[in-house]
Tab-separated table of C-alpha atoms and ligand atoms in Angstrom:
chain	number	residue	atom	x	y	z
A	1	MET	CA	0.088	-0.090	0.141
A	2	GLN	CA	1.023	3.571	-0.647
A	3	ALA	CA	0.314	6.776	1.309
A	4	THR	CA	-0.449	8.633	-2.061
A	5	THR	CA	-2.808	6.202	-3.027
A	6	ILE	CA	-4.889	6.638	-0.086
A	7	ILE	CA	-4.882	10.222	-0.521
A	8	ALA	CA	-5.456	10.673	-3.892
A	9	ALA	CA	-8.755	8.201	-3.383
A	10	LYS	CA	-10.039	10.452	-0.278
A	11	ARG	CA	-8.893	13.756	-2.536
A	12	ASP	CA	-11.133	12.283	-5.400
A	13	ASN	CA	-13.898	11.578	-2.932
A	14	LYS	CA	-13.762	7.592	-3.007
A	15	PRO	CA	-14.504	5.624	0.225
A	16	LEU	CA	-11.299	4.317	2.030
A	17	SER	CA	-11.277	0.595	3.057
A	18	THR	CA	-10.981	-0.639	6.462
A	19	SER	CA	-7.489	-1.813	5.374
A	20	GLN	CA	-6.607	1.511	3.969
A	21	ILE	CA	-7.315	3.122	7.203
A	22	ASN	CA	-5.427	0.852	9.214
A	23	TRP	CA	-2.527	0.859	7.454
A	24	PHE	CA	-2.247	4.906	6.860
A	25	VAL	CA	-3.073	5.028	10.876
A	26	GLN	CA	-0.660	2.299	11.747
A	27	HIS	CA	2.038	3.785	9.755
A	28	TYR	CA	1.405	7.004	10.706
A	29	THR	CA	1.993	6.280	14.666
A	30	GLN	CA	5.088	4.457	13.889
A	31	GLY	CA	6.610	7.389	12.075
A	32	ASP	CA	7.243	5.805	8.689
A	33	ILE	CA	4.379	8.289	7.220
A	34	PRO	CA	5.352	11.825	7.287
A	35	ASP	CA	3.548	15.009	8.664
A	36	TYR	CA	2.702	16.473	5.359
A	37	GLN	CA	1.210	13.315	4.145
A	38	ALA	CA	-1.015	12.653	7.128
A	39	SER	CA	-1.886	16.735	6.814
A	40	ALA	CA	-2.958	15.742	2.796
A	41	LEU	CA	-4.816	13.224	4.212
A	42	LEU	CA	-6.198	15.412	7.070
A	43	MET	CA	-7.559	18.110	4.616
A	44	ALA	CA	-8.889	15.542	2.376
A	45	ILE	CA	-11.013	14.291	5.011
A	46	TYR	CA	-12.010	17.772	6.276
A	47	LEU	CA	-13.413	18.772	2.595
A	48	ASN	CA	-14.872	15.516	1.450
A	49	GLY	CA	-16.175	14.046	4.742
A	50	MET	CA	-16.099	10.045	5.692
A	51	THR	CA	-18.815	7.549	5.279
A	52	ARG	CA	-20.399	5.950	8.340
A	53	SER	CA	-18.156	2.912	7.978
A	54	GLU	CA	-14.893	5.099	7.119
A	55	THR	CA	-15.658	7.029	10.691
A	56	PHE	CA	-16.352	3.505	12.608
A	57	ASP	CA	-13.083	2.360	10.959
A	58	LEU	CA	-11.293	5.142	11.524
A	59	THR	CA	-12.348	5.224	15.563
A	60	MET	CA	-11.059	1.640	15.982
A	61	ALA	CA	-7.871	1.990	13.937
A	62	LEU	CA	-6.885	4.908	16.579
A	63	ALA	CA	-8.341	3.215	19.676
A	64	ASN	CA	-5.957	0.340	18.557
A	65	SER	CA	-2.942	2.424	17.968
A	66	GLY	CA	-1.648	2.144	21.576
A	67	ASP	CA	-2.867	0.590	25.031
A	68	ARG	CA	-6.449	-0.168	25.583
A	69	ILE	CA	-7.470	-0.417	29.337
A	70	ASP	CA	-9.167	-3.682	29.885
A	71	LEU	CA	-11.801	-3.306	32.686
A	72	ASN	CA	-13.448	-6.449	32.206
A	73	ASP	CA	-12.265	-8.246	35.723
A	74	ILE	CA	-14.128	-4.876	37.387
A	75	THR	CA	-17.481	-4.966	35.574
A	76	ASP	CA	-18.570	-6.701	32.170
A	77	PHE	CA	-20.009	-3.400	31.260
A	78	ALA	CA	-17.848	-0.662	32.085
A	79	VAL	CA	-19.613	2.861	31.434
A	80	ASP	CA	-18.178	6.263	30.810
A	81	LYS	CA	-19.336	9.431	30.385
A	82	HIS	CA	-18.007	12.320	28.166
A	83	SER	CA	-19.091	16.256	27.653
A	84	SER	CA	-17.550	18.321	24.704
A	85	GLY	CA	-16.833	20.895	27.119
A	86	GLY	CA	-18.453	24.151	28.260
A	87	VAL	CA	-18.140	27.062	30.663
A	88	GLY	CA	-19.254	25.855	34.445
A	89	ASP	CA	-19.166	22.461	33.507
A	90	LYS	CA	-18.623	20.089	36.725
A	91	THR	CA	-21.186	17.656	35.905
A	92	SER	CA	-18.448	14.942	36.156
A	93	LEU	CA	-17.664	15.418	39.491
A	94	VAL	CA	-21.373	15.036	40.471
A	95	VAL	CA	-22.667	12.531	38.063
A	96	LEU	CA	-19.599	10.118	38.974
A	97	PRO	CA	-19.871	9.598	42.618
A	98	LEU	CA	-23.621	9.515	42.059
A	99	VAL	CA	-23.619	6.501	39.686
A	100	ALA	CA	-20.794	4.832	41.654
A	101	ALA	CA	-23.265	5.018	44.860
A	102	MET	CA	-25.883	3.155	42.693
A	103	GLY	CA	-23.320	0.429	42.315
A	104	VAL	CA	-22.292	1.349	38.968
A	105	PRO	CA	-18.233	0.966	38.910
A	106	VAL	CA	-16.518	4.157	37.543
A	107	ALA	CA	-12.977	4.448	35.895
A	108	LYS	CA	-12.536	7.622	34.131
A	109	MET	CA	-9.706	9.674	32.893
A	110	SER	CA	-10.165	13.339	32.387
A	111	GLY	CA	-8.576	16.170	31.119
A	112	ARG	CA	-7.334	19.767	32.083
A	113	GLY	CA	-9.091	22.646	30.486
A	114	LEU	CA	-7.776	25.145	27.726
A	115	GLY	CA	-8.852	28.332	26.903
A	116	PHE	CA	-12.065	29.063	28.905
A	117	THR	CA	-13.472	25.548	28.917
A	118	GLY	CA	-12.391	24.126	32.403
A	119	GLY	CA	-10.927	20.599	33.000
A	120	THR	CA	-12.248	18.176	35.610
A	121	LEU	CA	-8.556	17.526	36.651
A	122	ASP	CA	-8.146	21.339	37.673
A	123	LYS	CA	-11.323	21.225	39.679
A	124	LEU	CA	-9.994	17.950	41.467
A	125	GLU	CA	-6.850	19.741	42.258
A	126	SER	CA	-8.547	22.316	44.044
A	127	ILE	CA	-8.351	19.831	46.768
A	128	PRO	CA	-4.742	19.572	48.577
A	129	GLY	CA	-3.040	16.424	47.737
A	130	PHE	CA	-5.294	15.090	45.173
A	131	ASN	CA	-3.413	12.803	43.030
A	132	ILE	CA	-4.309	12.783	39.630
A	133	ASN	CA	-1.319	10.832	38.526
A	134	LEU	CA	-1.855	6.630	38.700
A	135	THR	CA	0.045	4.327	36.802
A	136	PRO	CA	-2.496	1.805	34.927
A	137	THR	CA	-2.367	-0.504	38.035
A	138	GLN	CA	-3.279	1.584	40.542
A	139	PHE	CA	-5.784	3.278	38.434
A	140	LYS	CA	-7.590	-0.294	38.126
A	141	ALA	CA	-6.735	-1.160	41.737
A	142	GLN	CA	-8.575	1.689	43.281
A	143	ALA	CA	-11.869	1.018	40.253
A	144	GLN	CA	-12.234	-2.426	42.177
A	145	GLN	CA	-11.577	-1.448	45.874
A	146	THR	CA	-13.532	2.019	45.693
A	147	GLY	CA	-15.668	1.706	42.449
A	148	LEU	CA	-14.728	4.895	41.853
A	149	VAL	CA	-11.680	6.416	40.214
A	150	LEU	CA	-10.875	9.966	37.842
A	151	ALA	CA	-7.683	10.386	37.020
A	152	GLY	CA	-5.663	11.942	33.958
A	153	GLN	CA	-4.624	9.550	31.254
A	154	THR	CA	-2.738	6.574	32.620
A	155	GLY	CA	-0.874	4.685	29.769
A	156	ASP	CA	-0.202	5.246	26.119
A	157	LEU	CA	-3.885	5.692	24.710
A	158	ALA	CA	-5.301	5.750	21.344
A	159	PRO	CA	-1.494	7.766	20.070
A	160	ALA	CA	-2.564	8.073	16.955
A	161	ASP	CA	-5.380	10.258	17.776
A	162	GLY	CA	-2.771	12.384	19.940
A	163	LYS	CA	-0.610	12.965	16.921
A	164	LEU	CA	-3.371	13.830	14.813
A	165	TYR	CA	-5.265	16.060	16.874
A	166	ALA	CA	-1.762	18.009	17.124
A	167	LEU	CA	-1.625	18.131	13.522
A	168	ARG	CA	-4.924	18.873	13.253
A	169	ASP	CA	-4.633	22.141	15.289
A	170	VAL	CA	-1.937	23.362	12.940
A	171	THR	CA	-3.667	22.890	9.550
A	172	ALA	CA	-7.086	23.949	10.025
A	173	THR	CA	-8.646	20.548	10.344
A	174	VAL	CA	-9.918	20.255	13.718
A	175	GLU	CA	-13.710	21.259	12.831
A	176	SER	CA	-14.608	18.085	10.837
A	177	ILE	CA	-17.461	16.154	12.429
A	178	PRO	CA	-16.010	12.664	11.774
A	179	LEU	CA	-12.693	13.533	12.603
A	180	ILE	CA	-14.154	14.869	16.255
A	181	ALA	CA	-16.272	12.133	16.328
A	182	SER	CA	-13.503	9.530	15.902
A	183	SER	CA	-10.755	11.351	17.905
A	184	ILE	CA	-13.502	11.667	21.239
A	185	MET	CA	-14.947	7.839	20.860
A	186	SER	CA	-11.773	6.261	20.250
A	187	LYS	CA	-10.125	7.445	23.544
A	188	LYS	CA	-13.116	6.367	25.365
A	189	ILE	CA	-12.933	2.936	23.896
A	190	ALA	CA	-9.265	2.528	24.507
A	191	GLY	CA	-9.907	3.780	28.243
A	192	GLY	CA	-12.437	0.281	28.518
A	193	ALA	CA	-15.714	1.862	28.317
A	194	LYS	CA	-18.224	-0.060	26.773
A	195	GLY	CA	-21.451	2.193	27.598
A	196	ILE	CA	-20.891	5.774	26.923
A	197	VAL	CA	-23.169	8.895	27.614
A	198	LEU	CA	-21.892	11.728	25.484
A	199	ASP	CA	-23.196	15.256	26.434
A	200	VAL	CA	-23.111	17.111	23.247
A	201	LYS	CA	-22.933	20.725	23.986
A	202	THR	CA	-24.411	23.255	21.875
A	203	GLY	CA	-24.897	27.172	21.810
A	204	ALA	CA	-22.074	30.310	22.030
A	205	GLY	CA	-20.260	28.359	24.607
A	206	ALA	CA	-19.696	25.066	22.868
A	207	PHE	CA	-17.328	23.644	20.178
A	208	MET	CA	-20.881	22.970	18.079
A	209	LYS	CA	-22.287	26.489	18.142
A	210	THR	CA	-25.537	25.400	16.352
A	211	LEU	CA	-28.067	22.934	17.074
A	212	ASP	CA	-27.531	21.121	13.494
A	213	ASP	CA	-24.051	20.502	14.078
A	214	ALA	CA	-24.108	19.353	17.584
A	215	ARG	CA	-27.012	16.829	16.407
A	216	GLN	CA	-24.536	15.847	13.515
A	217	LEU	CA	-22.116	15.283	15.988
A	218	ALA	CA	-23.946	13.122	18.392
A	219	GLN	CA	-25.771	11.067	15.607
A	220	ILE	CA	-22.214	9.674	14.208
A	221	MET	CA	-21.133	9.002	17.434
A	222	VAL	CA	-23.872	7.249	18.457
A	223	ALA	CA	-23.927	5.080	14.896
A	224	ILE	CA	-20.300	4.266	16.014
A	225	GLY	CA	-22.044	2.707	18.944
A	226	GLU	CA	-24.187	0.852	16.325
A	227	ASP	CA	-21.150	-0.120	14.290
A	228	GLY	CA	-19.599	-1.562	17.368
A	229	GLY	CA	-22.403	-4.250	18.170
A	230	THR	CA	-22.490	-5.437	21.861
A	231	GLU	CA	-19.371	-4.263	22.932
A	232	LEU	CA	-20.147	-0.715	22.541
A	233	ASP	CA	-23.567	1.434	23.700
A	234	VAL	CA	-23.893	4.926	23.001
A	235	THR	CA	-25.962	7.591	24.281
A	236	ALA	CA	-25.856	11.435	23.444
A	237	VAL	CA	-27.611	13.993	24.898
A	238	ILE	CA	-27.470	17.534	23.430
A	239	SER	CA	-27.494	20.513	25.923
A	240	ASP	CA	-27.190	23.862	25.971
A	241	MET	CA	-24.151	25.958	26.777
A	242	ASN	CA	-25.621	29.416	25.295
A	243	GLN	CA	-25.118	30.232	29.167
A	244	PRO	CA	-22.778	28.685	31.883
A	245	LEU	CA	-24.023	25.642	33.506
A	246	GLY	CA	-24.632	25.974	37.142
A	247	GLN	CA	-23.854	29.038	39.084
A	248	ALA	CA	-19.984	28.692	39.413
A	249	VAL	CA	-17.254	29.384	36.902
A	250	GLY	CA	-13.677	28.480	38.090
A	251	ASN	CA	-11.869	25.736	40.045
A	252	ALA	CA	-12.162	25.955	43.640
A	253	ILE	CA	-15.605	27.300	43.514
A	254	GLU	CA	-16.787	24.826	41.052
A	255	LEU	CA	-15.639	22.257	43.129
A	256	ARG	CA	-17.533	23.866	45.893
A	257	GLU	CA	-20.993	23.849	43.869
A	258	ALA	CA	-20.401	20.124	43.164
A	259	LEU	CA	-20.075	19.498	46.798
A	260	ASP	CA	-23.136	21.380	47.670
A	261	THR	CA	-25.216	19.388	44.941
A	262	LEU	CA	-23.347	16.205	46.264
A	263	ARG	CA	-25.116	17.476	49.642
A	264	GLY	CA	-28.460	17.325	48.220
A	265	GLY	CA	-28.243	21.316	47.263
A	266	GLY	CA	-26.999	23.053	44.518
A	267	PRO	CA	-28.638	24.919	41.683
A	268	PRO	CA	-31.717	23.248	40.715
A	269	ALA	CA	-31.212	23.284	37.058
A	270	PHE	CA	-27.229	21.893	37.667
A	271	ARG	CA	-28.909	18.960	39.555
A	272	GLU	CA	-31.338	18.047	37.026
A	273	HIS	CA	-28.869	18.348	34.481
A	274	CYS	CA	-26.650	15.714	36.581
A	275	ILE	CA	-29.641	13.652	37.019
A	276	LEU	CA	-30.614	13.070	33.391
A	277	ILE	CA	-26.656	12.315	32.600
A	278	ALA	CA	-26.539	9.732	35.367
A	279	ARG	CA	-30.041	7.902	34.496
A	280	HIS	CA	-28.770	7.707	30.928
A	281	MET	CA	-25.224	6.172	32.537
A	282	MET	CA	-27.603	3.843	34.664
A	283	MET	CA	-29.567	2.664	31.385
A	284	LEU	CA	-26.244	1.666	29.368
A	285	ALA	CA	-25.158	-0.080	32.566
A	286	GLY	CA	-28.103	-1.896	32.419
A	287	ARG	CA	-28.086	-2.793	29.136
A	288	GLY	CA	-25.097	-4.766	30.164
A	289	GLN	CA	-27.607	-6.584	32.304
A	290	GLN	CA	-26.559	-5.228	35.651
A	291	TRP	CA	-29.055	-2.998	36.545
A	292	THR	CA	-33.095	-2.441	35.553
A	293	GLU	CA	-34.605	0.302	34.195
A	294	GLU	CA	-36.815	0.441	37.528
A	295	GLU	CA	-33.258	0.495	39.703
A	296	ALA	CA	-32.191	3.071	37.617
A	297	THR	CA	-34.990	5.904	38.281
A	298	SER	CA	-34.348	9.581	38.621
A	299	ASP	CA	-36.161	8.948	41.856
A	300	ALA	CA	-33.707	6.447	43.272
A	301	LEU	CA	-30.651	8.958	41.917
A	302	GLU	CA	-32.084	12.071	43.875
A	303	ALA	CA	-32.177	9.933	46.675
A	304	GLN	CA	-28.557	9.284	46.512
A	305	LEU	CA	-28.234	13.112	46.567
A	306	ASP	CA	-30.055	13.433	49.442
A	307	ASN	CA	-29.188	10.803	51.705
A	308	GLY	CA	-25.435	11.753	51.292
A	309	ALA	CA	-24.404	8.466	49.547
A	310	ALA	CA	-23.243	10.324	46.883
A	311	LEU	CA	-21.138	12.426	48.814
A	312	THR	CA	-19.346	9.367	50.303
A	313	LYS	CA	-18.452	7.886	47.703
A	314	PHE	CA	-16.656	11.330	46.573
A	315	ARG	CA	-14.794	11.553	49.770
A	316	GLU	CA	-13.724	7.822	49.210
A	317	MET	CA	-12.572	8.804	46.090
A	318	VAL	CA	-10.345	11.593	47.606
A	319	VAL	CA	-9.043	9.690	50.537
A	320	ALA	CA	-8.018	7.064	47.842
A	321	GLN	CA	-6.253	9.463	45.626
A	322	GLY	CA	-4.387	11.402	48.792
A	323	GLY	CA	-6.618	14.465	48.739
A	324	ASP	CA	-7.809	15.986	52.182
A	325	PRO	CA	-11.227	14.916	52.842
A	326	ALA	CA	-11.388	18.138	55.268
A	327	VAL	CA	-12.435	20.404	52.219
A	328	VAL	CA	-15.374	17.759	51.260
A	329	ASP	CA	-16.657	17.799	55.067
A	330	ASP	CA	-16.199	21.483	55.237
A	331	PRO	CA	-16.012	23.115	51.739
A	332	THR	CA	-15.777	26.601	53.381
A	333	GLN	CA	-12.350	25.199	53.901
A	334	LEU	CA	-11.542	25.242	50.099
A	335	GLU	CA	-9.321	28.211	49.289
A	336	ILE	CA	-11.643	30.605	47.568
A	337	ALA	CA	-9.965	34.397	46.355
A	338	PRO	CA	-11.207	36.674	49.083
A	339	VAL	CA	-11.918	39.911	47.376
A	340	GLN	CA	-15.457	40.076	46.145
A	341	HIS	CA	-16.957	42.387	43.472
A	342	VAL	CA	-20.504	42.394	42.473
A	343	LEU	CA	-22.278	43.195	39.252
A	344	ALA	CA	-25.453	44.565	39.505
A	345	ALA	CA	-28.509	45.041	37.294
A	346	ALA	CA	-28.755	48.250	36.505
A	347	ALA	CA	-32.391	48.812	36.197
A	348	ASP	CA	-35.546	46.708	36.462
A	349	SER	CA	-35.383	44.116	33.500
A	350	TYR	CA	-34.939	40.713	32.383
A	351	VAL	CA	-31.847	39.081	31.328
A	352	ALA	CA	-31.847	38.270	27.767
A	353	ARG	CA	-28.217	37.039	27.261
A	354	ILE	CA	-25.451	35.820	29.634
A	355	ALA	CA	-22.675	34.459	26.765
A	356	ALA	CA	-21.043	31.374	27.763
A	357	ASP	CA	-18.106	32.128	26.192
A	358	GLU	CA	-17.469	35.541	27.199
A	359	VAL	CA	-18.285	34.649	30.865
A	360	GLY	CA	-15.535	32.063	30.127
A	361	VAL	CA	-13.100	34.415	29.060
A	362	ALA	CA	-13.754	36.932	31.684
A	363	ALA	CA	-13.071	33.997	34.331
A	364	MET	CA	-9.773	32.998	32.502
A	365	ARG	CA	-8.682	36.769	32.638
A	366	LEU	CA	-8.739	36.570	36.387
A	367	GLY	CA	-6.741	33.532	35.895
A	368	ALA	CA	-9.195	30.657	36.285
A	369	GLY	CA	-8.094	29.015	32.798
A	370	ARG	CA	-5.451	28.854	30.556
A	371	PRO	CA	-4.745	30.545	27.183
A	372	THR	CA	-2.129	28.410	26.285
A	373	LYS	CA	-1.139	24.603	27.701
A	374	ASP	CA	1.622	25.718	29.680
A	375	VAL	CA	0.044	28.685	31.837
A	376	ALA	CA	-0.390	27.461	35.279
A	377	ILE	CA	-4.190	28.464	36.613
A	378	ASP	CA	-5.227	29.988	40.041
A	379	HIS	CA	-7.695	27.545	41.610
A	380	SER	CA	-8.804	30.149	43.764
A	381	VAL	CA	-10.483	32.586	41.431
A	382	GLY	CA	-13.951	32.478	39.371
A	383	LEU	CA	-17.501	33.852	39.540
A	384	THR	CA	-20.754	33.232	40.766
A	385	VAL	CA	-23.269	33.789	38.104
A	386	HIS	CA	-26.506	34.749	40.177
A	387	VAL	CA	-29.265	34.608	37.625
A	388	ASN	CA	-30.328	32.719	34.311
A	389	VAL	CA	-31.480	33.760	30.893
A	390	GLY	CA	-35.094	34.788	31.198
A	391	GLU	CA	-35.116	35.926	34.859
A	392	LYS	CA	-36.691	38.911	35.899
A	393	VAL	CA	-34.471	41.445	37.988
A	394	THR	CA	-34.745	44.317	39.872
A	395	GLN	CA	-32.364	47.281	40.139
A	396	GLY	CA	-29.231	46.735	41.927
A	397	GLN	CA	-30.041	42.887	41.926
A	398	PRO	CA	-26.259	41.248	41.827
A	399	LEU	CA	-25.830	39.345	38.524
A	400	VAL	CA	-22.413	38.297	39.172
A	401	THR	CA	-19.729	37.951	41.892
A	402	ILE	CA	-16.751	38.025	41.033
A	403	HIS	CA	-13.912	36.349	43.292
A	404	ALA	CA	-10.442	37.675	43.150
A	405	HIS	CA	-7.268	38.577	44.744
A	406	ALA	CA	-6.286	42.320	45.339
A	407	ASP	CA	-3.956	42.449	42.546
A	408	SER	CA	-6.093	40.408	39.782
A	409	ARG	CA	-7.055	41.859	36.659
A	410	VAL	CA	-10.708	42.583	37.969
A	411	THR	CA	-11.014	45.760	35.478
A	412	GLU	CA	-10.755	43.102	32.445
A	413	CYS	CA	-12.803	41.098	33.779
A	414	ILE	CA	-15.888	43.504	34.799
A	415	ASN	CA	-15.440	45.139	30.971
A	416	ALA	CA	-16.093	41.223	29.624
A	417	LEU	CA	-18.932	40.441	31.825
A	418	GLU	CA	-20.939	43.469	30.937
A	419	ALA	CA	-20.164	42.884	27.159
A	420	ALA	CA	-21.366	39.359	28.150
A	421	ILE	CA	-24.564	40.306	29.865
A	422	ASP	CA	-27.675	41.476	28.408
A	423	LEU	CA	-30.827	42.742	29.957
A	424	SER	CA	-34.224	43.445	28.243
A	425	GLN	CA	-37.218	45.772	29.267
A	426	ASP	CA	-39.195	42.989	27.582
A	427	ALA	CA	-39.666	39.751	28.731
A	428	VAL	CA	-37.272	37.081	27.369
A	429	LYS	CA	-37.785	32.555	27.455
A	430	PRO	CA	-35.498	30.977	29.521
A	431	LEU	CA	-33.158	28.367	27.786
A	432	PRO	CA	-34.100	25.020	27.743
A	433	LEU	CA	-31.583	22.680	29.660
A	434	PHE	CA	-31.669	19.860	26.684
A	435	TYR	CA	-32.535	19.961	23.538
A	436	ASP	CA	-32.745	16.247	22.202
A	437	VAL	CA	-31.398	12.563	23.180
A	438	ILE	CA	-30.239	10.646	20.519
A	439	GLN	CA	-29.932	6.964	20.990
A	440	GLU	CA	-28.993	3.547	19.300
A	441	ALA	CA	-32.040	2.083	17.535
B	1	URA	N1	-12.258	16.956	21.754
B	1	URA	C1	-11.429	15.482	21.031
B	1	URA	O1	-10.960	14.831	21.853
B	1	URA	N2	-11.153	15.719	19.844
B	1	URA	C2	-11.305	16.318	18.965
B	1	URA	O2	-11.292	16.283	18.103
B	1	URA	C3	-12.104	17.568	19.376
B	1	URA	C4	-12.940	17.609	20.624
């Protein structure tokens, strides 16, 4: 086989065979195919797309390009979740202990945030001592003993995706639905997941700005699940990311909101979001014949939040990973920046827009996010967004509280927030939490 034949086929919009895709991915991973040929293929895929079976083949070739975690000795149908990323998205911190408290083992690898989307690992590192660097053996042992582990990537998972993603980043080929779908799914499959709940965000603060694009991405990822047969089961939920999720945006402050939610409190919309994602994870775990639909009800999940079982599970994970459980027992011990600035409503009005992306940028300006990979973040700064789109507010009512240090770049943050929020004299419809759920046929 020759790389040029494969590139030419895709350039001419002809479908690639399974063996062509496997060959290209294998030789690119080994370093036998140079970046310029891989770039040409990526651009041809970007321009001409991929069929459903090509997308499945690419997913499996990427998943098989390195180590694959085998969770079969922990559970015969491991479930995982993935969010396409957003502002204030601390869902994993609640959903994973919640389903683990229901008896579903969870072994998840997460990432760090880049730009205005926060990463789960950064939020967890607000806990003094919490260790996200586990070896594959430690990762599996904790999943076995605690039923819950949340760590950074362990082992050499989907290395072809890592190489190709870096190349896509510099060749303007990131925004291709088959490339995004295969990239996300390959990492989940290599991580040992058989049931996967995808939280595909749409709106101003999301990767997929339009509902149509989010739906297309969700559909192709669910199709990958269908093509994977009984070894793979995928549900995609399309959720709103026009405004931030919940109230807290930052790291320690998001962790605090997650802990409030695990205690049965937290913003009602965020709690509802978590229950729905957890329910779909339970349903997939059930399709592996471990939990029945009756056991996976929203009521049962709500009970785990209200009776402290989900919080206890989270605490067990913190202890197992070397974190200080005192902050779980008393979240006021989390270090939150001491200076508070309040942005208030200028007039009696309705909240018309809280642009998630711009709120994320405002938080990043304070130091809560990373404009580039190597920048250190400040876990203690962040924002509390007190209102939702559609809410009626009175003059002087707090819209956002900024948690900063005396020397933080607060003026820049205030300017960004003022541009992010619109008030209107006319009534405004609230935004939905969810737009659609797409499941295998
Ligand atoms: N996230 C991924 O993991 N891959 C992509 O291609 C895009 C987002």
